[in-house]
């Protein structure tokens, strides 16, 4: 089969989201060699035979050979550059109609911090007795509270092994 602009397909770009805001800004370049696939069996892992495309030198990809349906589209974590983590939703749900060329399935990947610049997040969890939003006299810390970082690294809405946690 010849793939054309009228072939039902999904595509866009995978880029280095240097500021980690999930939005592609001027100067944030595409990433080459990242596989993006339609997760046909919903297991969250690329399996041989699933429709896929790999980003070119500018971060552009396209998945051909799709029919009219709803697809779970994922950037394959096994093909991320070393140390990069998602900064935009991954996976995406895309519904196609026949002949549609969907061009808005993009994925931002945040690069690792520069050596020596890694930071930490932390503070205190306390019993907020007076409701003023500030820890005051007599409002002591609460031990053994598990605090989950807001960013869900793989975007699945569930705490998974390897995602950062801190406990007071």
mmCIF file of C-alpha atoms in Angstrom, residues 5-13 61-63 66 71 73 92-97 99-107:
data_model
loop_
_atom_site.group_PDB
_atom_site.id
_atom_site.type_symbol
_atom_site.label_atom_id
_atom_site.label_comp_id
_atom_site.label_asym_id
_atom_site.label_seq_id
_atom_site.Cartn_x
_atom_site.Cartn_y
_atom_site.Cartn_z
ATOM 1 C CA UNK A 5 -1.816 12.412 3.072
ATOM 2 C CA UNK A 6 -5.317 10.906 2.824
ATOM 3 C CA UNK A 7 -4.329 7.671 4.630
ATOM 4 C CA UNK A 8 -5.758 7.416 8.141
ATOM 5 C CA UNK A 9 -2.781 8.159 10.393
ATOM 6 C CA UNK A 10 -1.566 9.740 13.628
ATOM 7 C CA UNK A 11 1.502 11.898 13.955
ATOM 8 C CA UNK A 12 3.215 15.016 15.253
ATOM 9 C CA UNK A 13 6.385 15.634 17.217
ATOM 10 C CA UNK A 61 6.790 10.895 13.330
ATOM 11 C CA UNK A 62 3.717 9.345 11.690
ATOM 12 C CA UNK A 63 1.877 6.082 12.359
ATOM 13 C CA UNK A 66 -4.715 2.765 10.951
ATOM 14 C CA UNK A 71 -6.341 4.561 19.760
ATOM 15 C CA UNK A 73 -1.019 6.416 21.568
ATOM 16 C CA UNK A 92 -2.981 10.092 24.568
ATOM 17 C CA UNK A 93 -6.392 8.926 23.386
ATOM 18 C CA UNK A 94 -7.008 9.690 19.711
ATOM 19 C CA UNK A 95 -10.236 8.946 17.814
ATOM 20 C CA UNK A 96 -9.889 8.773 14.031
ATOM 21 C CA UNK A 97 -12.433 8.746 11.240
ATOM 22 C CA UNK A 99 -9.051 9.053 5.870
ATOM 23 C CA UNK A 100 -8.193 11.402 8.753
ATOM 24 C CA UNK A 101 -4.597 12.510 9.210
ATOM 25 C CA UNK A 102 -4.417 13.478 12.918
ATOM 26 C CA UNK A 103 -1.519 15.874 13.549
ATOM 27 C CA UNK A 104 -1.711 16.763 17.222
ATOM 28 C CA UNK A 105 -0.322 13.736 19.094
ATOM 29 C CA UNK A 106 2.819 15.367 20.437
ATOM 30 C CA UNK A 107 4.938 14.347 23.422
#
